[in-house]
Short mmCIF file of C-alpha atoms and ligand atoms in Angstrom, two decimals:
data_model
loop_
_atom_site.label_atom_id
_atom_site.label_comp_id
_atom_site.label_asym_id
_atom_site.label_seq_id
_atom_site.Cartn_x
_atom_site.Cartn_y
_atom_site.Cartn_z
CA UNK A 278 80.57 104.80 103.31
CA UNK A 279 81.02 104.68 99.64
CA UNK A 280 80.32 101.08 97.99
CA UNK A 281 82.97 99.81 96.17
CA UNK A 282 81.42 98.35 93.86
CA UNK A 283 79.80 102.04 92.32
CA UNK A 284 83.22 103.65 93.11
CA UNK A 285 84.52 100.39 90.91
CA UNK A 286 82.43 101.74 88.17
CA UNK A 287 84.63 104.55 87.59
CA UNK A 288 87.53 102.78 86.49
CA UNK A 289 88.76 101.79 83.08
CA UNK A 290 88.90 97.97 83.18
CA UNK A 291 92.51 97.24 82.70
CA UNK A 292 93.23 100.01 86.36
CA UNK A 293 95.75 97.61 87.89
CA UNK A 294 94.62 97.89 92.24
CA UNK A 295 97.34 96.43 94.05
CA UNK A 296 98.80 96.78 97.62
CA UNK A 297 102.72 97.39 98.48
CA UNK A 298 105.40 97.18 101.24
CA UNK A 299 109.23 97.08 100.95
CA UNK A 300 111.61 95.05 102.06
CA UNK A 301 113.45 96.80 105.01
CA UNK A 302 109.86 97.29 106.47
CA UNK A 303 108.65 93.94 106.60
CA UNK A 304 111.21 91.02 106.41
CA UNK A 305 112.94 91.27 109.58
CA UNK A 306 115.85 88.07 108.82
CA UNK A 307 117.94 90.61 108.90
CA UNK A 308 121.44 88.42 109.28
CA UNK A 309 119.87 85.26 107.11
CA UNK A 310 121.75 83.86 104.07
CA UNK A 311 124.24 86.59 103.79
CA UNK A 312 122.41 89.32 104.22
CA UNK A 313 124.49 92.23 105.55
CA UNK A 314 123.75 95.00 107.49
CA UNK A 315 121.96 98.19 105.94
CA UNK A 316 122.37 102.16 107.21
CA UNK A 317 119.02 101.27 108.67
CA UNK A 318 120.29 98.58 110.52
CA UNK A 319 122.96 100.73 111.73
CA UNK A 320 120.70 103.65 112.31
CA UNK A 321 117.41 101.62 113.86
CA UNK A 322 120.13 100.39 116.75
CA UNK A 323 121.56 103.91 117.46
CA UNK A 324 120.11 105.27 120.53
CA UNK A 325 117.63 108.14 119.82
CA UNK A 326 117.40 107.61 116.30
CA UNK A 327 113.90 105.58 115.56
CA UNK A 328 111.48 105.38 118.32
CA UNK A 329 111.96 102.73 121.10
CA UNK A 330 114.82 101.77 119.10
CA UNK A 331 112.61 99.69 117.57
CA UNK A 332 114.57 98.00 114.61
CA UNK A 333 114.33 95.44 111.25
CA UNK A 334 115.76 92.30 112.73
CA UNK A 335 112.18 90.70 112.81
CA UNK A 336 109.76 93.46 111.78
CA UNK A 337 106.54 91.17 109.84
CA UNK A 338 109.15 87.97 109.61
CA UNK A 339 108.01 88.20 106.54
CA UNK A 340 111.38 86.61 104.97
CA UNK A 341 109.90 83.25 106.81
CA UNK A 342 106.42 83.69 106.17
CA UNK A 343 106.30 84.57 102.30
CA UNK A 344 103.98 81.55 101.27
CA UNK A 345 101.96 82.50 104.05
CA UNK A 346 101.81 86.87 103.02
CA UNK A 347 101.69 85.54 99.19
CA UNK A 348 98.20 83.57 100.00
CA UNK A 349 97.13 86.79 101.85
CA UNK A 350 98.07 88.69 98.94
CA UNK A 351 95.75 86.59 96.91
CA UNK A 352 92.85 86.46 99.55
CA UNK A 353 92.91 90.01 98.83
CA UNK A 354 92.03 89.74 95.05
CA UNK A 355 94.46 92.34 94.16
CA UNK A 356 96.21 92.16 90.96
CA UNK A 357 99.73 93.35 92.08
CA UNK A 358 102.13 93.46 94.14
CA UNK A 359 104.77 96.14 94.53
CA UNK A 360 107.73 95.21 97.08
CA UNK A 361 111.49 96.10 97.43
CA UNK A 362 114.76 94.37 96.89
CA UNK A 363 116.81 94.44 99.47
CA UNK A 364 120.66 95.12 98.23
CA UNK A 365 122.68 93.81 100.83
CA UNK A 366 121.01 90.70 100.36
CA UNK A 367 122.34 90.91 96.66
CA UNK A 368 125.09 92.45 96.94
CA UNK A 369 125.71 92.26 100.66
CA UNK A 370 129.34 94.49 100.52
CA UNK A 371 127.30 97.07 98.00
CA UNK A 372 129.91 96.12 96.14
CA UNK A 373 132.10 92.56 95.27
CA UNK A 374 130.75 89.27 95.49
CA UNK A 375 126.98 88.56 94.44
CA UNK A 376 124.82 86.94 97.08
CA UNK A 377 122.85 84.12 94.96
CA UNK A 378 120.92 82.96 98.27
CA UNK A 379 119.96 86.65 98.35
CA UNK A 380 118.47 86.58 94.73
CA UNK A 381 116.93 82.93 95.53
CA UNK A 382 114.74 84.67 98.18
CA UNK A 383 113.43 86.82 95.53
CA UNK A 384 113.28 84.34 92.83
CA UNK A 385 110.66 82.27 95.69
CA UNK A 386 108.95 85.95 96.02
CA UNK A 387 108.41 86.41 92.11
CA UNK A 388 107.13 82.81 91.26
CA UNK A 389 104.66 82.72 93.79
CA UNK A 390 103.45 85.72 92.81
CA UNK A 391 103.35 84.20 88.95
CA UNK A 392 102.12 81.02 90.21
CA UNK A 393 99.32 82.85 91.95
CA UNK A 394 98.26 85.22 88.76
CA UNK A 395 99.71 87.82 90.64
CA UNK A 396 101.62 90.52 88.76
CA UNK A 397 105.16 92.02 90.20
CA UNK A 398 106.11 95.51 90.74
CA UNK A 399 109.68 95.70 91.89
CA UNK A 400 111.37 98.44 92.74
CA UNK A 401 115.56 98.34 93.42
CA UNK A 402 115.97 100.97 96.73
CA UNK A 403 113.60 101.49 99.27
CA UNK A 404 116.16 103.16 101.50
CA UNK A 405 118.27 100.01 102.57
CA UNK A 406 122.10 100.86 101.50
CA UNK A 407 124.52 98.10 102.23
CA UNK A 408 126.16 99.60 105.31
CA UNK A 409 130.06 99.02 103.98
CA UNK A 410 129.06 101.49 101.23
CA UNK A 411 129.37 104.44 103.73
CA UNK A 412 132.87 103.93 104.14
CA UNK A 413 132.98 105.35 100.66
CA UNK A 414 130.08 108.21 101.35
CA UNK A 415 127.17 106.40 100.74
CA UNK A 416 124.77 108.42 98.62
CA UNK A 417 126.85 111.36 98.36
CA UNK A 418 129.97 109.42 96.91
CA UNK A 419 129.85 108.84 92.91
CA UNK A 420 131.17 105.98 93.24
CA UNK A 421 127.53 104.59 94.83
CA UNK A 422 126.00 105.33 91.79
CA UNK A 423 127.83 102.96 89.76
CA UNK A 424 127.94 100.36 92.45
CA UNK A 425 123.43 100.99 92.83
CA UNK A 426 123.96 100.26 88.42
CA UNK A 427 125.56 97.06 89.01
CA UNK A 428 123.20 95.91 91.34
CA UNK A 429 120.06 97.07 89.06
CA UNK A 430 121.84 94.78 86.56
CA UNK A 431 122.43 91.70 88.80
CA UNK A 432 118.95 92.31 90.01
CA UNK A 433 117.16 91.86 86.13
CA UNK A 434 119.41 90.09 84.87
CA UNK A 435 118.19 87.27 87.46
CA UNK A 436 114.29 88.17 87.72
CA UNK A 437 113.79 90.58 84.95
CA UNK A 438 111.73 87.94 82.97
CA UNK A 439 109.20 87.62 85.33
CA UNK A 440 108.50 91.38 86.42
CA UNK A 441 105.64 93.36 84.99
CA UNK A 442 107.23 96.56 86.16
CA UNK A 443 110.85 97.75 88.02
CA UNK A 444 110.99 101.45 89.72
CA UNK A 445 114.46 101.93 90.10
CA UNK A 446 114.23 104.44 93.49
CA UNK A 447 111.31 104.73 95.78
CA UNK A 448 111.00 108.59 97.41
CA UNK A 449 114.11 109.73 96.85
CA UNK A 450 113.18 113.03 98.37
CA UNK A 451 113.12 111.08 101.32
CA UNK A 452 117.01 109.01 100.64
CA UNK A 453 118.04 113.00 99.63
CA UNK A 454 116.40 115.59 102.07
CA UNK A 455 114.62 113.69 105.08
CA UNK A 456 118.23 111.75 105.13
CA UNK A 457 120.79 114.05 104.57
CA UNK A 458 119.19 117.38 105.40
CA UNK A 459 116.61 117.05 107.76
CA UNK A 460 118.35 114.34 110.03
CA UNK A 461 115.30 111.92 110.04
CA UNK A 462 115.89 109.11 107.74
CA UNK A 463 119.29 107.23 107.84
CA UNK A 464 122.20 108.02 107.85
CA UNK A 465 121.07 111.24 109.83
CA UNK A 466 122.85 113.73 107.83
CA UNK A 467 121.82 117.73 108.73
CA UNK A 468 123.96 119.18 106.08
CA UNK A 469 122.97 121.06 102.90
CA UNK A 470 126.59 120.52 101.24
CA UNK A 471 126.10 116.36 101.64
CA UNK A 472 122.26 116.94 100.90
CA UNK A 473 123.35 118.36 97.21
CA UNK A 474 125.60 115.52 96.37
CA UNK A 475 122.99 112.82 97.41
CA UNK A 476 120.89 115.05 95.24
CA UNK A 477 122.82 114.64 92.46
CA UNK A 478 124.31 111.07 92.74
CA UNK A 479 120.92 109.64 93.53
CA UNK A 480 119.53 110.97 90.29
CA UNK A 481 122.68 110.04 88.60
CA UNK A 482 122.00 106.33 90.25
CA UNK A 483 118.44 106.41 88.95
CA UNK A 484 119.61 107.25 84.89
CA UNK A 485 122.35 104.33 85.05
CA UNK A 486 119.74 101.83 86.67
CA UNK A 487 117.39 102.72 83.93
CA UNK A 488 120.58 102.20 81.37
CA UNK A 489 120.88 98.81 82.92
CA UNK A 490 117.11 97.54 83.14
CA UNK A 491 117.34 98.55 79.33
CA UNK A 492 120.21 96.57 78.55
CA UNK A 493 119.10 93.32 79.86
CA UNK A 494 115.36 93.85 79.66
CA UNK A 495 114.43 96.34 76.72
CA UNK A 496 110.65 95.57 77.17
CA UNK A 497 110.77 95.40 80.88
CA UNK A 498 108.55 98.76 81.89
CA UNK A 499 110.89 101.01 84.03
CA UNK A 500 110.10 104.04 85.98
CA UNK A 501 110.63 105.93 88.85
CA UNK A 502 108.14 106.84 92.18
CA UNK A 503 108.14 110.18 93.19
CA UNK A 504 106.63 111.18 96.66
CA UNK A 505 106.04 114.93 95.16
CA UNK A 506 104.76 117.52 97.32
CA UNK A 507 101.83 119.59 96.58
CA UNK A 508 102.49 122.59 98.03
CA UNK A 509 100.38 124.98 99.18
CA UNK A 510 101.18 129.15 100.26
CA UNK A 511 99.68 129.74 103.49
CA UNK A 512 98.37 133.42 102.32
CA UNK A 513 98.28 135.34 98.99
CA UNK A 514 101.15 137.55 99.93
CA UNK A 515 103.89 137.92 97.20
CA UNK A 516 106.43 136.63 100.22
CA UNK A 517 104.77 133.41 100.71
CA UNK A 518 103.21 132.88 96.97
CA UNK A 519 107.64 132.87 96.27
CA UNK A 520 108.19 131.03 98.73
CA UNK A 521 105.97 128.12 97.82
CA UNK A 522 107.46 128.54 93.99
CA UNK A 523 110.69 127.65 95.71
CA UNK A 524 109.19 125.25 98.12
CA UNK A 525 107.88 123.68 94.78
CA UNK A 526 111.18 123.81 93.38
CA UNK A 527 113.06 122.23 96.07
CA UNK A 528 110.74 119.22 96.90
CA UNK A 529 109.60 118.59 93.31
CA UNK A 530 111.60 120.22 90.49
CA UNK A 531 115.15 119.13 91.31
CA UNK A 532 113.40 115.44 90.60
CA UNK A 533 110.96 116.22 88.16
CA UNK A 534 113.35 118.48 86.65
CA UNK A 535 116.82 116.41 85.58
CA UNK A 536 114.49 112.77 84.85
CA UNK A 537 111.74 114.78 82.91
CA UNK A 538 113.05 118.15 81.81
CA UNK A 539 117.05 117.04 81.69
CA UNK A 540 117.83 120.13 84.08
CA UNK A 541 117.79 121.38 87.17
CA UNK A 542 115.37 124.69 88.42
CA UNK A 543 116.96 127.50 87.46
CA UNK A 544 116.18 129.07 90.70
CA UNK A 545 117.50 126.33 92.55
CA UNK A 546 120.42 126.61 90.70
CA UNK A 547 120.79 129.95 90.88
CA UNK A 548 120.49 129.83 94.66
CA UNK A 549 122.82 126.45 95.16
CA UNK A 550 123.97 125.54 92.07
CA UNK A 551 127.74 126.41 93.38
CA UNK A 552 127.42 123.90 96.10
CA UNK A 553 126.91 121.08 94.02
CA UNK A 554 129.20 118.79 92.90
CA UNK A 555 130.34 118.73 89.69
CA UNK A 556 127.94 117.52 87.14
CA UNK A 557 129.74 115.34 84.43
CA UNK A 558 129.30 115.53 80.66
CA UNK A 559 127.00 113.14 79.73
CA UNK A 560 125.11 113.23 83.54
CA UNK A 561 121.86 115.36 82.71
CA UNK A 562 121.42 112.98 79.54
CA UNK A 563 121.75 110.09 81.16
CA UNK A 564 119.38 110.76 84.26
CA UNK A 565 116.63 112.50 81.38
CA UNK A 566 116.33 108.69 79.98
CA UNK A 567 113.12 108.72 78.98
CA UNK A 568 110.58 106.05 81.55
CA UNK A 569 108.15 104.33 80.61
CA UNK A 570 106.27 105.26 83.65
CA UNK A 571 106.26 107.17 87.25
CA UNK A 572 104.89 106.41 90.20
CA UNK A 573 103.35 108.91 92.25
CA UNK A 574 103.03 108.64 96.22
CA UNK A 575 100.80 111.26 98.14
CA UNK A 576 99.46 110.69 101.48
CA UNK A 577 99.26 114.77 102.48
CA UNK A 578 99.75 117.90 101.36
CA UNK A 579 102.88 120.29 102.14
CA UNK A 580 101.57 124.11 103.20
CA UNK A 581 104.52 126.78 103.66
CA UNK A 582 105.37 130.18 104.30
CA UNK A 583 108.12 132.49 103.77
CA UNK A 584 111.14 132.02 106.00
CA UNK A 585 112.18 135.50 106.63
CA UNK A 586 114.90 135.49 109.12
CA UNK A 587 117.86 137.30 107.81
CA UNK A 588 120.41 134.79 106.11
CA UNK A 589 118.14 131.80 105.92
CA UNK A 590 119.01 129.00 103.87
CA UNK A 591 117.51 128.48 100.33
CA UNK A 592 114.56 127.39 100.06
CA UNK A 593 113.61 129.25 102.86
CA UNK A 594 110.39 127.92 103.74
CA UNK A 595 108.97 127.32 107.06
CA UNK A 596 105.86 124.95 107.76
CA UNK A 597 102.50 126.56 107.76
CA UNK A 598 99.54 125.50 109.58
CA UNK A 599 96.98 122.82 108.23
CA UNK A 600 94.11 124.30 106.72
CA UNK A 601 91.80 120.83 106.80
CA UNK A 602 91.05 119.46 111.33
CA UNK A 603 91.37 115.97 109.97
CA UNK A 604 94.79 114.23 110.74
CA UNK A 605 95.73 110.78 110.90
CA UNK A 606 97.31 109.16 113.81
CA UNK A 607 100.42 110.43 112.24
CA UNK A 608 99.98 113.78 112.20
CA UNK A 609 99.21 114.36 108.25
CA UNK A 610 97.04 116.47 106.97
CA UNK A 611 94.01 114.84 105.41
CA UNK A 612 93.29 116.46 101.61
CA UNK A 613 92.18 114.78 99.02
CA UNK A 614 91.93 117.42 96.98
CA UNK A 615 95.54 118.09 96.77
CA UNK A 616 96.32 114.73 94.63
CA UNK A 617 94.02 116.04 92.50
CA UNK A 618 95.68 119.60 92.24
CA UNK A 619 99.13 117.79 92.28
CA UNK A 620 98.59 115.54 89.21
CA UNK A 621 97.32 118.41 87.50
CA UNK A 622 100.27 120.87 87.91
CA UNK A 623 102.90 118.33 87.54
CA UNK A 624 101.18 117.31 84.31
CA UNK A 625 101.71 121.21 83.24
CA UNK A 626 104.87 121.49 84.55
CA UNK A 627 106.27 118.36 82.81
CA UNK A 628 105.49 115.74 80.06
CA UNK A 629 105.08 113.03 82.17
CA UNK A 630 104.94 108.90 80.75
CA UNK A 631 101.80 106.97 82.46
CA UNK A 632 101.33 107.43 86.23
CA UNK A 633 100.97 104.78 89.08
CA UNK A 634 99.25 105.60 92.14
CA UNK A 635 101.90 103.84 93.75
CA UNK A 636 101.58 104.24 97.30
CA UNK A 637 98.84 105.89 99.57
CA UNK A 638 96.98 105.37 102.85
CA UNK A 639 96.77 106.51 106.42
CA UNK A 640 98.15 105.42 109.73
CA UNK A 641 95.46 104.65 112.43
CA UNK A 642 96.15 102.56 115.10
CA UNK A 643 93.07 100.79 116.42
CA UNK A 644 94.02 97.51 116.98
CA UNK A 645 91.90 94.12 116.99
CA UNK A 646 88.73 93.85 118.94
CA UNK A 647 87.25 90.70 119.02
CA UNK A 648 88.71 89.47 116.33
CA UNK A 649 88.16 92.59 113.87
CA UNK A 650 89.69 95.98 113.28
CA UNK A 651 87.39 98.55 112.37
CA UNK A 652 89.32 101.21 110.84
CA UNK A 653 86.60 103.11 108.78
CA UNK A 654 88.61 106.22 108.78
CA UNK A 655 91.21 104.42 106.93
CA UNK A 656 88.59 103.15 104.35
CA UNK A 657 87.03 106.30 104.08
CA UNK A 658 90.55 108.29 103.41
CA UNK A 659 91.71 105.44 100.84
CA UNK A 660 87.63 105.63 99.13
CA UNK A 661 88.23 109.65 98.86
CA UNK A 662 91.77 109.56 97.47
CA UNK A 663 90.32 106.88 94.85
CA UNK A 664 87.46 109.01 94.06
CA UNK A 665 89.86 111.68 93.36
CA UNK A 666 92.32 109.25 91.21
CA UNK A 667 89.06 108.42 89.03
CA UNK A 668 88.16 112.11 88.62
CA UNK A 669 91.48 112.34 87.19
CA UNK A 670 91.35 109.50 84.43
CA UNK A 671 87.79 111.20 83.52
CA UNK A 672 89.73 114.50 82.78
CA UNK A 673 91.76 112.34 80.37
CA UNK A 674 95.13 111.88 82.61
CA UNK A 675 97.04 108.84 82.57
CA UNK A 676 96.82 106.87 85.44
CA UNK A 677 96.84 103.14 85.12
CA UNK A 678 96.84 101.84 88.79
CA UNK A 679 96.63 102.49 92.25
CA UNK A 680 98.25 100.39 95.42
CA UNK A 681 97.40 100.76 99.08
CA UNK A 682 100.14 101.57 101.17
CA UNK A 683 100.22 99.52 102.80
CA UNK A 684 99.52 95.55 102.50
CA UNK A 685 100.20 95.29 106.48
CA UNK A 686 101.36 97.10 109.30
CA UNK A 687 104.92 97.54 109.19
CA UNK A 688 108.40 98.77 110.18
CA UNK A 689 107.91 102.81 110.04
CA UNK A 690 111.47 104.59 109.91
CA UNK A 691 111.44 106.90 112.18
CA UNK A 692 108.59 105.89 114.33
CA UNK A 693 109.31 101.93 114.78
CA UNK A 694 106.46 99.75 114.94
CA UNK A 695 103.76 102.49 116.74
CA UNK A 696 102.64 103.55 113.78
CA UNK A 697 100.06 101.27 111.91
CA UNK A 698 99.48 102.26 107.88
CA UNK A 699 98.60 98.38 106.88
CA UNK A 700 94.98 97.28 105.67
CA UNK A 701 96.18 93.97 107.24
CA UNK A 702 96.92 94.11 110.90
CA UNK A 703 100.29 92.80 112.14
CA UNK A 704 100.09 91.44 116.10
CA UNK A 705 104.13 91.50 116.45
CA UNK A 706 104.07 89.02 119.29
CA UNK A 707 102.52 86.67 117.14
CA UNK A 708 103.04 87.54 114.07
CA UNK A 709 99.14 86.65 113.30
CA UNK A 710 97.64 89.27 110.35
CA UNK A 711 93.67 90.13 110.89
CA UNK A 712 92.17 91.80 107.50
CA UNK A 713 90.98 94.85 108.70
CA UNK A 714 87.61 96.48 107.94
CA UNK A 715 89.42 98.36 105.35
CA UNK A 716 90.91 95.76 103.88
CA UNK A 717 87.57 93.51 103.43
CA UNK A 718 86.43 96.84 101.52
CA UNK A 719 89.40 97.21 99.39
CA UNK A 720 88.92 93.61 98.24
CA UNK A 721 85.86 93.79 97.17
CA UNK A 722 86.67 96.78 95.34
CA UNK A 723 90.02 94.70 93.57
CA UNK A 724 87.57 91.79 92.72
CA UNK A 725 85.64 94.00 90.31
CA UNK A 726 88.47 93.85 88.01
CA UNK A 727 89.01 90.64 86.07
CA UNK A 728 87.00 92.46 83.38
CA UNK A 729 90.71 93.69 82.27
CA UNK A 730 93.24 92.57 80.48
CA UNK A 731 94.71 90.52 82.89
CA UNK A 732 95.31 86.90 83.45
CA UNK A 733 95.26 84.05 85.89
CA UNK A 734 92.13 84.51 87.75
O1 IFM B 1165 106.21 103.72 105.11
C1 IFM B 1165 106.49 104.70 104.15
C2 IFM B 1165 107.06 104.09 102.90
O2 IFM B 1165 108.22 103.37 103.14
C3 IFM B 1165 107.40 105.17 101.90
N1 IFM B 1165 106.29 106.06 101.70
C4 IFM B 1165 105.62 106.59 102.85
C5 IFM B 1165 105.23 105.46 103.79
C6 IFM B 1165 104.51 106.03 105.03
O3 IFM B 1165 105.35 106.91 105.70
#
C-alpha cells in the first residue's frame, strides 16, 4: 500500500485535494421548495431506463442532511469541495420566474463550506435540465443556450462572492453523445442529427455562461471539465491507427477544439459538418473565450478499432478489447498510465489554462463489515492515479488539484444506486455514512497540506 504521507511528498504545497458529488446524485428532495422536475426525473421513472428504476427523489437526502455531509466534509481534512447546482431549483421552468428558496439552499451550502475553511468549486450543469425546457428541444434547441446563460448569471450573481472556482458544464460528452447518441443518459436520444445540435448548443451554452460569470464576477476563476478520452488503437494497422485519430476527434476534439482552438476537427467536419446546425457569426468566438482553467475527469481508458462495415456512420469506431485484467465493479478498464498519456497529448494538441484533476475513482461495492469497509482496491486505484498526477507536475505540467470522485456513494445514472464510487459509504435505508478504508487513507493524505497557501485550518 503506498503511504500517504511519502506519496504527499510529491506535491507542490498549494495542490488543492478535495472530494466531489453533484447535485442530481445526492440530494434526493426532489419536489422541496420549488424544485421542479429534471429530464432525469423524467427519465429515472421511465420503465427500462436506469436500473431498478431506481430514481433522485431521496438518493443521499443530502438536501436535509447538509450540516451533517458539511462536518463529514471537514472530518475528511480536504480543502475543497466541488458540487453541482441544480437548475430547476433556480430556475425551476428553465426559464421565467427565479426560485430564491432554490438559491437559499445553496447560499446554506456555500457558507458552511466558508464557515468551515472549506473552499467551493461549483459547477452550473451536471446533467439536470429543467424538464419544461424539452418542450422547446432541450439541448438541441438554441434557445437552451440562452436560457443555461441566464441561469449562470442568476447563479453568480447570488453566490459568486463566495466561490473559489465555477465550471460552467460537467462531461458534456456525456449531456452530447451518451445522451443524445448512444441512448444512455437522459433524454435517451439515438440520433446523430439531434446529437450534432446538442453538440453545438452545449458548447454555445458553455461560451455565454463564461460571458456571464465574467460579467458579474471578473475575478471569479471559470473553466470547464472535460471527461476526455484517451484513446487507444487496438493494433498498428493503418485501419485502426485512423480510426482512433477519428475516435480522438469525435470524443475529444469537437470539445477541445471550439473552447481551445475556436474550431471544430476538420475531419469531423469534413465527415458531418453538413449535418450541423448552423453556426452563427460570432458562435466559434464566443465558445473560444479564453478559461482560466479545465478540469479533467479520467477514470479509464477508451481502446477502438476500425468499424468496417460498409456505410457505417462517422466516426466509425467499434470498441476493442481491454488490454489491462483489472476492472472495477463497473466494468472499466483499470490504467493508470493512460492519464498520464492523456495529459500529455492534450497538452500537444492544445494550449491548455491550468488543469484540475477534477473527478476520479472506482466503483467497488463491498459494503460495511463490522462497522468498516475495506475497499483497498479503491485506495490502491486512487494512490496509482495520484502517483501518476504527481509524475505529471514533475514533468512541468500544470495541474493544481485533484478531487476524489466521489465524497459518498451516490445516485449513478444509468445504474441507480448498485453501483458504489464513494470513499464514504451510503447505507440508503438509513442514510448512515461509514468512512471507508479508502477514505481514512485519503485523509491522511489531505491533512498533509496546510503547508499551502490556504486558510482556515
Ligand atoms: O457519477 C459520474 C459523475 O456524475 C460524472 N463522472 C463520472 C462519474 C462515474 O460514472
Amino acid at each position: 500500500m503506498i503511504d500517504p504521507k511519502i506519496l504527499a511528498a510529491r506535491f507542490p504545497g498549494d495542490f488543492v485535494f478535495g472530494v466531489a458529488t453533484a447535485a442530481f446524485q445526492i440530494e434526493g428532495a426532489s419536489k422541496a421548495d420549488g424544485r421542479k422536475p429534471s429530464i432525469w426525473d423524467a427519465f429515472s421513472n421511465m420503465p427500462g431506463r436506469v436500473f431498478g428504476r431506481h430514481n433522485g427523489d431521496v438518493a443521499c437526502d443530502h438536501y436535509n442532511r447538509l450540516e451533517e455531509d458539511l462536518d463529514l466534509i471537514k472530518a475528511l481534512g480536504v480543502e475543497a469541495y466541488r458540487f453541482s447546482i441544480a437548475w430547476p431549483r433556480i430556475i425551476p421552468e428553465g426559464t421565467g420566474p427565479v426560485n430564491e428558496k432554490g438559491l437559499d439552499f445553496y447560499d446554506r451550502l456555500v457558507d458552511g463550506l466558508k464557515a468551515r475553511g472549506i473552499k467551493a468549486f461549483a459547477t452550473l450543469y451536471h446533467w439536470d435540465l429543467p424538464l419544461a425546457l424539452m418542450g422547446d428541444g432541450g439541448w438541441t434547441s438554441r434557445a437552451t443556450a440562452y436560457a443555461f446563460q441566464r441561469y449562470a448569471q442568476t447563479v453568480i450573481a447570488r453566490l459568486g462572492d463566495r466561490l473559489d472556482a465555477v465550471a460552467t458544464f460537467n462531461e458534456p460528452w456525456c449531456s452530447v453523445w451518451l445522451s443524445h447518441l448512444y441512448g444512455v443518459h437522459a433524454p435517451g436520444e439515438r440520433n446523430m442529427d439531434a446529437a450534432l445540435h446538442a453538440l453545438h448548443v452545449t458548447n454555445l451554452a458553455h461560451g455565454l455562461g463564461v460571458a456571464a460569470v465574467r460579467a458579474e464576477r471578473p475575478n471569479l476563476p471559470v473553466g470547464l471539465v472535460l471527461n476526455a478520452h484517451q484513446t487507444y488503437a487496438a493494433s498498428n494497422g493503418p485501419e485502426d491507427v485512423a480510426a482512433e485519430k477519428r475516435a480522438f476527434d469525435f470524443h475529444n476534439g469537437v470539445f477541445f477544439g471550439p473552447v481551445f482552438a475556436g474550431a471544430y476537427p476538420r475531419g469531423f467536419m469534413s465527415a458531418l459538418g453538413h449535418r450541423m446546425p448552423e453556426i452563427e457569426p460570432g458562435d466559434m468566438e464566443t465558445i473560444h473565450l479564453p478559461l482560466d482553467w479545465w478540469g479533467l475527469n479520467y477514470y479509464t481508458p477508451m481502446r477502438v478499432q476500425a468499424d468496417e462495415a460498409p456505410g457505417a456512420e462517422y466516426p466509425a469506431t467499434l470498441p476493442a478489447p481491454a488490454v489491462n485484467g483489472t476492472k472495477t465493479d463497473i466494468g472499466w478498464e483499470v490504467c493508470a498510465p493512460a492519464l498520464g498519456d492523456l495529459v500529455r497529448r492534450l497538452n500537444d494538441a492544445y494550449r491548455l489554462p491550468d488543469c484540475y484533476i477534477t473527478e476520479n475513482g472506482a466503483c467497488y461495492n463491498m459494503g460495511v463489515e463490522n462497522g468498516e469497509v475495506n475497499d483497498q482496491p479503491r485506495l490502491d486505484y486512487i494512490a496509482e492515479h495520484l502517483s501518476v498526477t504527481a509524475d505529471l507536475i514533475s514533468e512541468g505540467f500544470s495541474v493544481r488539484g485533484y478531487f476524489a470522485w466521489s465524497l459518498m456513494d451516490n445516485f449513478e445514472w444509468a445504474e441507480g444506486y448498485r453501483m458504489r464510487f464513494g470513499i464514504v459509504h451510503v447505507d440508503y435505508a438509513t442514510q448512515v455514512r461509514t468512512i471507508k478504508k479508502s477514505g481514512y487513507w485519503y485523509s491522511v493524505l489531505a491533512r498533509q497540506f496546510p503547508k499551502g497557501n490556504h486558510s482556515g485550518r
